[in-house]
Structures are given as C-alpha cells and as structure tokens.
Short mmCIF file of C-alpha atoms and ligand atoms in Angstrom, two decimals:
data_model
loop_
_atom_site.label_atom_id
_atom_site.label_comp_id
_atom_site.label_asym_id
_atom_site.label_seq_id
_atom_site.Cartn_x
_atom_site.Cartn_y
_atom_site.Cartn_z
CA MET A 1 138.07 90.77 48.63
CA LEU A 2 136.52 93.88 47.13
CA ILE A 3 134.72 96.79 48.84
CA ASP A 4 131.93 98.47 47.47
CA SER A 5 132.42 102.11 49.18
CA HIS A 6 129.30 103.54 47.67
CA THR A 7 126.05 101.67 46.70
CA HIS A 8 122.27 102.53 47.02
CA LEU A 9 121.30 98.74 47.27
CA TYR A 10 118.28 99.81 49.47
CA SER A 11 116.81 101.78 46.52
CA GLU A 12 113.62 100.79 45.16
CA GLU A 13 115.15 99.57 41.95
CA PHE A 14 116.51 96.74 43.64
CA ASP A 15 113.25 95.47 45.31
CA PRO A 16 112.43 92.82 42.62
CA ASP A 17 115.88 90.94 43.22
CA ILE A 18 117.88 92.46 45.73
CA ASP A 19 118.98 88.81 47.33
CA GLN A 20 120.32 87.73 43.54
CA VAL A 21 122.08 91.24 43.04
CA ILE A 22 123.74 90.63 46.43
CA GLN A 23 124.72 87.01 45.50
CA ARG A 24 126.15 88.05 42.30
CA ALA A 25 128.24 90.61 43.87
CA ASN A 26 129.53 88.22 46.50
CA GLU A 27 130.45 85.87 43.64
CA ALA A 28 132.34 88.91 42.07
CA GLY A 29 134.32 89.06 45.35
CA ILE A 30 132.57 91.82 46.96
CA GLN A 31 131.98 91.35 50.60
CA LYS A 32 131.32 94.80 52.03
CA PHE A 33 128.86 97.46 50.85
CA TYR A 34 128.79 101.10 52.01
CA LEU A 35 125.34 102.49 52.09
CA PRO A 36 125.11 106.38 51.43
CA ALA A 37 122.45 107.69 53.19
CA ILE A 38 120.02 110.28 51.06
CA ASP A 39 117.18 111.57 53.36
CA SER A 40 114.65 110.54 55.96
CA SER A 41 112.75 108.86 53.37
CA TYR A 42 115.17 106.23 52.64
CA THR A 43 116.19 105.45 56.43
CA GLU A 44 114.02 102.55 57.00
CA ARG A 45 114.69 100.99 53.71
CA MET A 46 118.51 101.48 54.35
CA LEU A 47 118.42 100.04 58.05
CA ASN A 48 116.08 97.03 56.76
CA LEU A 49 118.75 96.02 54.44
CA GLU A 50 121.32 96.25 57.11
CA ALA A 51 119.32 94.09 59.15
CA LYS A 52 119.08 91.47 56.63
CA TYR A 53 122.70 91.34 55.85
CA PRO A 54 124.36 92.60 58.88
CA GLN A 55 127.68 91.32 58.17
CA GLN A 56 127.91 92.99 54.87
CA MET A 57 125.83 96.09 55.00
CA PHE A 58 127.51 99.20 56.43
CA PRO A 59 124.91 102.33 56.44
CA MET A 60 126.10 105.94 56.52
CA MET A 61 123.75 108.75 57.88
CA GLY A 62 123.56 112.28 56.26
CA LEU A 63 121.45 114.55 54.35
CA HIS A 64 122.10 114.45 50.46
CA PRO A 65 122.52 117.95 49.00
CA THR A 66 119.76 117.46 46.69
CA SER A 67 117.35 116.71 49.35
CA VAL A 68 118.42 120.41 51.18
CA LYS A 69 114.94 122.05 50.82
CA PRO A 70 114.13 125.36 52.37
CA GLU A 71 110.85 123.89 54.03
CA SER A 72 112.49 120.59 55.42
CA TYR A 73 116.27 120.73 55.60
CA GLU A 74 116.04 121.83 59.48
CA SER A 75 114.05 118.94 60.55
CA GLU A 76 115.86 116.69 58.05
CA LEU A 77 119.21 117.75 59.99
CA GLU A 78 117.70 117.12 63.41
CA GLN A 79 116.81 113.58 62.38
CA VAL A 80 120.58 112.99 61.05
CA LYS A 81 121.69 114.41 64.07
CA SER A 82 119.67 112.06 66.23
CA TRP A 83 120.63 108.93 64.51
CA LEU A 84 124.29 109.90 64.80
CA ASP A 85 123.73 110.13 68.47
CA LYS A 86 121.61 107.00 68.81
CA ARG A 87 123.97 104.48 67.13
CA ASN A 88 126.87 103.72 64.97
CA PHE A 89 127.64 104.64 61.33
CA SER A 90 130.36 103.86 59.07
CA ALA A 91 130.47 107.90 57.93
CA VAL A 92 128.67 111.02 57.51
CA GLY A 93 127.28 110.85 53.99
CA GLU A 94 126.51 111.54 51.31
CA ILE A 95 126.79 115.27 52.08
CA GLY A 96 127.99 118.21 50.09
CA ILE A 97 127.07 120.72 47.39
CA ASP A 98 124.96 119.93 44.01
CA LEU A 99 124.65 122.82 41.63
CA TYR A 100 123.76 120.62 38.62
CA TRP A 101 120.00 119.84 39.79
CA GLU A 102 119.52 123.31 42.14
CA LYS A 103 121.49 126.54 42.25
CA SER A 104 118.77 128.45 44.41
CA THR A 105 119.71 126.61 47.46
CA LEU A 106 123.45 127.17 47.58
CA GLU A 107 123.29 128.91 50.86
CA ILE A 108 121.15 126.29 52.80
CA GLN A 109 123.26 123.63 51.06
CA ARG A 110 126.34 124.98 52.34
CA GLU A 111 125.03 125.57 55.94
CA ALA A 112 123.93 121.60 55.80
CA PHE A 113 127.10 120.35 54.63
CA LYS A 114 129.13 122.48 57.13
CA LYS A 115 127.07 121.54 60.00
CA GLN A 116 127.16 117.61 59.06
CA ILE A 117 130.90 118.01 58.71
CA GLY A 118 131.12 119.42 62.38
CA TRP A 119 129.19 116.28 63.47
CA ALA A 120 131.51 114.03 61.48
CA LYS A 121 134.71 115.49 63.34
CA GLU A 122 132.61 115.33 66.73
CA LYS A 123 131.88 111.47 66.19
CA SER A 124 135.30 111.13 64.84
CA LEU A 125 133.69 109.61 61.33
CA PRO A 126 134.78 110.13 57.69
CA ILE A 127 132.71 112.13 55.52
CA VAL A 128 131.35 111.13 52.09
CA ILE A 129 131.21 114.00 49.71
CA HIS A 130 128.92 114.57 46.85
CA CYS A 131 130.06 117.17 44.31
CA ARG A 132 128.28 118.18 41.31
CA GLU A 133 129.18 121.34 39.33
CA SER A 134 130.54 122.53 42.76
CA PHE A 135 134.50 122.03 43.08
CA ASP A 136 135.15 125.44 43.97
CA GLU A 137 131.98 126.01 46.77
CA ILE A 138 133.16 122.52 48.20
CA PHE A 139 136.74 123.30 48.41
CA GLU A 140 135.88 126.67 50.03
CA VAL A 141 134.09 124.71 52.81
CA LEU A 142 136.80 122.15 53.07
CA GLU A 143 139.39 125.12 53.53
CA GLU A 144 137.56 126.42 56.56
CA GLU A 145 136.90 122.84 58.09
CA ASN A 146 140.43 121.56 57.40
CA GLY A 147 142.40 119.82 60.06
CA ASP A 148 143.35 116.62 61.62
CA LYS A 149 139.67 115.37 62.07
CA LEU A 150 138.72 116.07 58.68
CA PHE A 151 139.01 113.07 56.34
CA GLY A 152 136.81 111.00 54.03
CA ILE A 153 136.05 110.24 50.43
CA PHE A 154 135.34 112.24 47.67
CA HIS A 155 132.59 110.27 45.99
CA CYS A 156 132.46 109.85 42.23
CA PHE A 157 135.32 111.97 41.46
CA THR A 158 135.34 113.44 38.14
CA GLY A 159 137.58 116.53 38.33
CA THR A 160 140.90 117.48 36.99
CA LYS A 161 144.31 116.39 38.10
CA GLU A 162 144.45 119.39 40.02
CA GLN A 163 141.39 118.96 41.51
CA ALA A 164 142.40 115.32 42.51
CA GLU A 165 145.45 116.52 44.12
CA ARG A 166 143.59 119.28 45.93
CA ALA A 167 140.89 116.66 47.44
CA ILE A 168 143.90 114.58 48.56
CA GLY A 169 145.23 117.24 50.55
CA PHE A 170 142.19 117.60 52.55
CA ASN A 171 142.64 113.98 53.53
CA MET A 172 140.17 112.66 50.95
CA LYS A 173 140.36 109.22 49.10
CA LEU A 174 138.72 109.46 45.63
CA GLY A 175 135.91 107.28 44.85
CA ILE A 176 136.18 105.94 41.41
CA GLY A 177 133.39 103.88 39.58
CA GLY A 178 131.78 103.61 36.20
CA VAL A 179 132.77 107.04 35.00
CA VAL A 180 136.45 105.86 34.60
CA THR A 181 135.15 103.43 31.82
CA PHE A 182 133.39 106.06 29.99
CA LYS A 183 134.96 107.26 26.55
CA ASN A 184 134.37 110.84 27.63
CA GLY A 185 135.06 110.11 31.39
CA LYS A 186 138.41 112.09 30.99
CA ILE A 187 139.89 110.80 34.52
CA ASP A 188 141.36 107.69 32.89
CA GLN A 189 143.37 110.20 31.24
CA PHE A 190 145.53 111.47 34.32
CA LEU A 191 144.45 108.80 37.14
CA ASN A 192 147.89 106.96 36.75
CA GLU A 193 149.55 110.07 38.14
CA ILE A 194 147.56 109.86 41.22
CA PRO A 195 148.96 107.16 43.51
CA LEU A 196 146.83 103.92 44.11
CA GLU A 197 146.78 104.68 47.96
CA ASN A 198 144.44 107.59 47.30
CA ILE A 199 141.70 105.54 45.53
CA VAL A 200 138.85 103.29 46.46
CA LEU A 201 136.27 101.61 44.40
CA GLU A 202 132.82 102.21 44.20
CA THR A 203 129.64 101.80 41.90
CA ASP A 204 127.08 104.48 43.08
CA SER A 205 124.32 101.68 42.07
CA PRO A 206 121.81 102.04 40.70
CA TYR A 207 123.63 104.84 38.99
CA LEU A 208 126.54 105.15 36.68
CA SER A 209 126.80 101.82 35.21
CA PRO A 210 130.01 101.04 33.76
CA VAL A 211 130.88 100.33 30.12
CA PRO A 212 129.40 97.47 28.76
CA PHE A 213 126.33 98.48 30.65
CA ARG A 214 126.08 102.26 30.56
CA GLY A 215 122.75 103.60 30.63
CA LYS A 216 121.40 100.39 32.37
CA ARG A 217 120.75 99.74 36.21
CA ASN A 218 124.26 99.46 38.00
CA GLU A 219 124.71 96.93 40.63
CA SER A 220 127.75 96.21 42.81
CA SER A 221 128.98 93.10 40.99
CA TYR A 222 129.94 95.47 38.16
CA LEU A 223 132.64 96.82 40.20
CA LYS A 224 134.77 94.30 38.49
CA TYR A 225 134.70 96.32 35.22
CA VAL A 226 135.97 99.22 37.21
CA VAL A 227 138.61 97.19 38.50
CA SER A 228 139.76 95.80 35.19
CA LYS A 229 139.91 99.52 33.74
CA LEU A 230 141.80 100.44 36.57
CA SER A 231 144.49 97.60 36.01
CA ALA A 232 144.86 98.80 32.57
CA ILE A 233 145.59 102.32 33.71
CA TYR A 234 147.94 101.67 36.42
CA GLU A 235 149.34 98.50 34.51
CA ILE A 236 149.14 96.40 37.65
CA PRO A 237 147.20 93.15 38.10
CA GLU A 238 143.74 93.28 39.09
CA ASN A 239 144.20 91.35 42.43
CA GLU A 240 146.62 93.98 43.42
CA ILE A 241 144.09 96.81 42.65
CA ALA A 242 141.77 94.86 44.70
CA GLN A 243 144.01 94.49 47.58
CA ILE A 244 145.44 98.17 47.78
CA THR A 245 141.71 99.78 47.35
CA SER A 246 140.24 97.53 49.69
CA ARG A 247 142.83 98.48 52.42
CA ASN A 248 142.21 102.04 51.37
CA ALA A 249 138.57 101.71 52.12
CA SER A 250 139.13 99.84 55.28
CA SER A 251 141.49 102.65 56.67
CA VAL A 252 138.68 105.24 56.05
CA PHE A 253 135.79 103.32 57.38
CA ALA A 254 136.35 102.04 61.14
CA ILE A 255 133.63 99.45 60.61
ZN1 ZN B 1 125.34 108.25 45.96
#
C-alpha cells in the first residue's frame, strides 16, 4: 500500500475526471490521500471530495501562506479555528512561510504560522509545512515552538542535507515528491544519507509532476515514479520503499 501524504485532488483541475484519477491511483496501490487545505474558498470542495470517498480522503485544515492577505487573514484564521473545533482533521496544514510569491506579508505570514502551530499543539495534531525561500524564517519559528507537541511533515522538501537534518531535529518527516526525479532537483544527491524512516511520499498534485510528466498535470498515481527513484537512490526494493514510507506516514497522521 502507498500513501499520498499531500495531494490537492479537490482542485478544479481534476473536475473533469476525478473518478478516473482516483481509480488510476488505486490501481497503482495508493489507498490513502491526505488533502492539504489552502483557504476558505476551497473548504467546500475539499469536504465534498471527502464525503464522496470517506475511506480514502483525509482533509487537513489550515491557511496556506500565499493566502495570508492583510485584508482577510484574520477572518480566514477564525474560520480555520472554528473548523478545528468542529470536527476531526488529519493535520493542520498547509501552513508556513512563502517568500517567493510575496515578501511584504512576512510579518503576518509568521503570525498566522505561529498561531496555527499553537492550535495543532492544542489538538495534538501534526503540522504540514509549506516552505518556499524561507528556511531561515521557518526554522526561527520552529525554534520558538519546539517541544514534545511539535511534529509533522516538511512538505516538498527541497533544501540541503543540513536543512534536512535540522528539520528532522524538529520532529519533522520530509515530504518527497516529483522534485526528486528532476535533473536539477539536487536532493537526490544526499537523500541516501538521510534514513528512510524520515521520509514520506507525496505528489502535491496537480503541481510538480515527476519525470517523465514534468510540466504536465500531476496526479496521485504518479507516486510510482517517486517510489522507483527512491528505490534507486536508497538501493532497496520498491516494495520496501512503499512499506517504510507508508508506515512513516501512518505514524504522523493518527487517521
Ligand atoms: Zn500543497
């Protein structure tokens, strides 16, 4: 069994063929799909997909850093909090800091990140971190929030070996997806020095398709290309990659 720990299957891009997309993923061995939240404009779509496939879809709740806007982030955060109080979610995510798309909102991004980490701790939930051009800022926050209650996944990990080790030191697993198959992706060069116990698989569909689909719409069934690349990097059979990374994901998510 494989677990896609990060997939936006509720996105508009899957409207025309979502059932086939899920069927293809099931045929490729993927049985559980963890759905990261973006903002309130996607909540209904996400929960509708869960309602349709309740055994397989596990929504998260959170405000994505690129949706942290001065005019709306406070009310967005209130909605996140009220959902977290209302029902179970698999994680608080995706949350974090993104300085690629927007630098001017750093302060409120940091505030939203910290606040949501606090809620995750209150609810004993993992966090799922989005980090883009912001390792220093993210690590600064994790340093402040560090402790037994802090754990989760560093989604789409694309840093250096030192940054990988630092993330793991904060009880984070590394989310590895299509980037590991890219020629210039860099992480393939040191990943075998990071014990596999710290790795979870993800697609980040519809983004970041692995080779040979780079640039096209990504979907969860393409996780098999990530598995085969990891099998080459770690020099262990694909079924062991599947087994270990699924176990890792199950240990992070209680559901
Ligand atoms: Zn994502």
